[in-house]
Amino acid sequence: MTDPKLRPLGTYETGVFDESAAEIPAYDPNTQRVFVVNANEATIDVLDISDPTNPNLIDQIDASSFGAVANSVAVNDDGIVAVAVEANNTQDPGTVVFFDADGNTLNQVTVGALPDMLTFTSDGTKVLVANEGEPNDDYTNDPEGSVSIIDISGGVQNLTQADVSTADFSDFIGREEELRNKGVRIYGPGSNAAQDLEPEFIAVDGNDTTAFVTLQENNAIAVVDIENANIVDVLPLGAKDYSRGLPSLTTFEFSDLPVLGTTEGGQEILLGGLSGLWY
């Protein structure tokens, strides 16, 4: 078997450097379109990649009428495009807006402060939104971080605010010292755990029952029960002591590996060895 090789097929350039003009992409295989967050222009750029060697900008969806700027975009198998839009005042609740693949607005709902990332469950019936809840510069306003769960199983056109559930960190208020002792970073001046924990990115398990949410500033992961919209745990990620120096690599030779069996072609299957250590 030959080693896989990656090579570029085509490139689309916005012509803008270092201004987040092409930040988050989402692909719709039904239309062969890529929806790209363009924070520089507060738009979702729509690219036609039916010819992947020549990506072509065919439309821009204006997000500015729904808030300040789009932060994230995702597409489900039905071609529903969900866009997370932060409010003009970052500490105010944000919005998730739904479009079809042609850029027509279908509906919108309110979510938590600073919706930074969103994703669909694999069955396409729910949208999970990481609401970061960043404070202002002087910490006079520090909204709570949360995860919004939007149920679109009844159809996006029929969506109401009642279809939005919020998983927050209220159960962890008063447990700040416990979290710190576990290794979770809680540091905001005058902020409790619900305010200080800031959801950043979401991964959903294959059963669409549990979500794992990075809390980047807190060096931790939140575990979310999707069905009940409840944060069940906050797990620390630990730390590495870089004062100990750079990692070193040592090769260990293993001989006389046990034979686990043979293939149909008579080739021996050997027990694998340890490939490396990191301290």
mmCIF file with all atom_site columns, C-alpha atoms in Angstrom, residues 146-147 167-169 199 201-205 209-215 220-236:
data_model
loop_
_atom_site.group_PDB
_atom_site.id
_atom_site.type_symbol
_atom_site.label_atom_id
_atom_site.label_alt_id
_atom_site.label_comp_id
_atom_site.label_asym_id
_atom_site.label_entity_id
_atom_site.label_seq_id
_atom_site.pdbx_PDB_ins_code
_atom_site.Cartn_x
_atom_site.Cartn_y
_atom_site.Cartn_z
_atom_site.occupancy
_atom_site.B_iso_or_equiv
_atom_site.pdbx_formal_charge
_atom_site.auth_seq_id
_atom_site.auth_comp_id
_atom_site.auth_asym_id
_atom_site.auth_atom_id
_atom_site.pdbx_PDB_model_num
ATOM 1  C CA . SER A 1 146 ? -23.196 28.270 28.680 1.00 0.00 ? 146 SER A CA 1
ATOM 2  C CA . VAL A 1 147 ? -24.132 25.776 25.986 1.00 0.00 ? 147 VAL A CA 1
ATOM 3  C CA . ALA A 1 167 ? -26.919 24.102 29.900 1.00 0.00 ? 167 ALA A CA 1
ATOM 4  C CA . ASP A 1 168 ? -25.115 26.376 32.342 1.00 0.00 ? 168 ASP A CA 1
ATOM 5  C CA . PHE A 1 169 ? -22.604 26.097 35.152 1.00 0.00 ? 169 PHE A CA 1
ATOM 6  C CA . PRO A 1 199 ? -17.087 27.279 26.476 1.00 0.00 ? 199 PRO A CA 1
ATOM 7  C CA . PHE A 1 201 ? -15.559 24.366 21.041 1.00 0.00 ? 201 PHE A CA 1
ATOM 8  C CA . ILE A 1 202 ? -17.903 21.357 20.988 1.00 0.00 ? 202 ILE A CA 1
ATOM 9  C CA . ALA A 1 203 ? -17.545 17.704 19.984 1.00 0.00 ? 203 ALA A CA 1
ATOM 10 C CA . VAL A 1 204 ? -20.585 15.403 20.037 1.00 0.00 ? 204 VAL A CA 1
ATOM 11 C CA . ASP A 1 205 ? -20.358 11.656 20.616 1.00 0.00 ? 205 ASP A CA 1
ATOM 12 C CA . THR A 1 209 ? -26.209 11.912 23.790 1.00 0.00 ? 209 THR A CA 1
ATOM 13 C CA . THR A 1 210 ? -23.092 13.576 25.194 1.00 0.00 ? 210 THR A CA 1
ATOM 14 C CA . ALA A 1 211 ? -21.108 16.641 24.188 1.00 0.00 ? 211 ALA A CA 1
ATOM 15 C CA . PHE A 1 212 ? -17.576 17.493 25.234 1.00 0.00 ? 212 PHE A CA 1
ATOM 16 C CA . VAL A 1 213 ? -16.855 21.207 25.377 1.00 0.00 ? 213 VAL A CA 1
ATOM 17 C CA . THR A 1 214 ? -13.435 22.789 25.631 1.00 0.00 ? 214 THR A CA 1
ATOM 18 C CA . LEU A 1 215 ? -13.002 25.479 28.277 1.00 0.00 ? 215 LEU A CA 1
ATOM 19 C CA . ALA A 1 220 ? -10.668 21.972 31.200 1.00 0.00 ? 220 ALA A CA 1
ATOM 20 C CA . ILE A 1 221 ? -13.424 20.048 29.415 1.00 0.00 ? 221 ILE A CA 1
ATOM 21 C CA . ALA A 1 222 ? -17.131 20.261 30.236 1.00 0.00 ? 222 ALA A CA 1
ATOM 22 C CA . VAL A 1 223 ? -19.283 17.152 29.816 1.00 0.00 ? 223 VAL A CA 1
ATOM 23 C CA . VAL A 1 224 ? -22.839 17.901 28.670 1.00 0.00 ? 224 VAL A CA 1
ATOM 24 C CA . ASP A 1 225 ? -25.906 15.654 28.846 1.00 0.00 ? 225 ASP A CA 1
ATOM 25 C CA . ILE A 1 226 ? -27.606 16.756 25.620 1.00 0.00 ? 226 ILE A CA 1
ATOM 26 C CA . GLU A 1 227 ? -31.062 15.298 26.270 1.00 0.00 ? 227 GLU A CA 1
ATOM 27 C CA . ASN A 1 228 ? -31.404 17.013 29.656 1.00 0.00 ? 228 ASN A CA 1
ATOM 28 C CA . ALA A 1 229 ? -29.382 20.132 28.761 1.00 0.00 ? 229 ALA A CA 1
ATOM 29 C CA . ASN A 1 230 ? -27.220 19.649 31.824 1.00 0.00 ? 230 ASN A CA 1
ATOM 30 C CA . ILE A 1 231 ? -23.494 20.027 32.450 1.00 0.00 ? 231 ILE A CA 1
ATOM 31 C CA . VAL A 1 232 ? -22.628 16.936 34.446 1.00 0.00 ? 232 VAL A CA 1
ATOM 32 C CA . ASP A 1 233 ? -18.904 17.419 34.990 1.00 0.00 ? 233 ASP A CA 1
ATOM 33 C CA . VAL A 1 234 ? -15.890 19.660 34.464 1.00 0.00 ? 234 VAL A CA 1
ATOM 34 C CA . LEU A 1 235 ? -12.680 17.727 33.829 1.00 0.00 ? 235 LEU A CA 1
ATOM 35 C CA . PRO A 1 236 ? -9.209  19.281 34.239 1.00 0.00 ? 236 PRO A CA 1
#
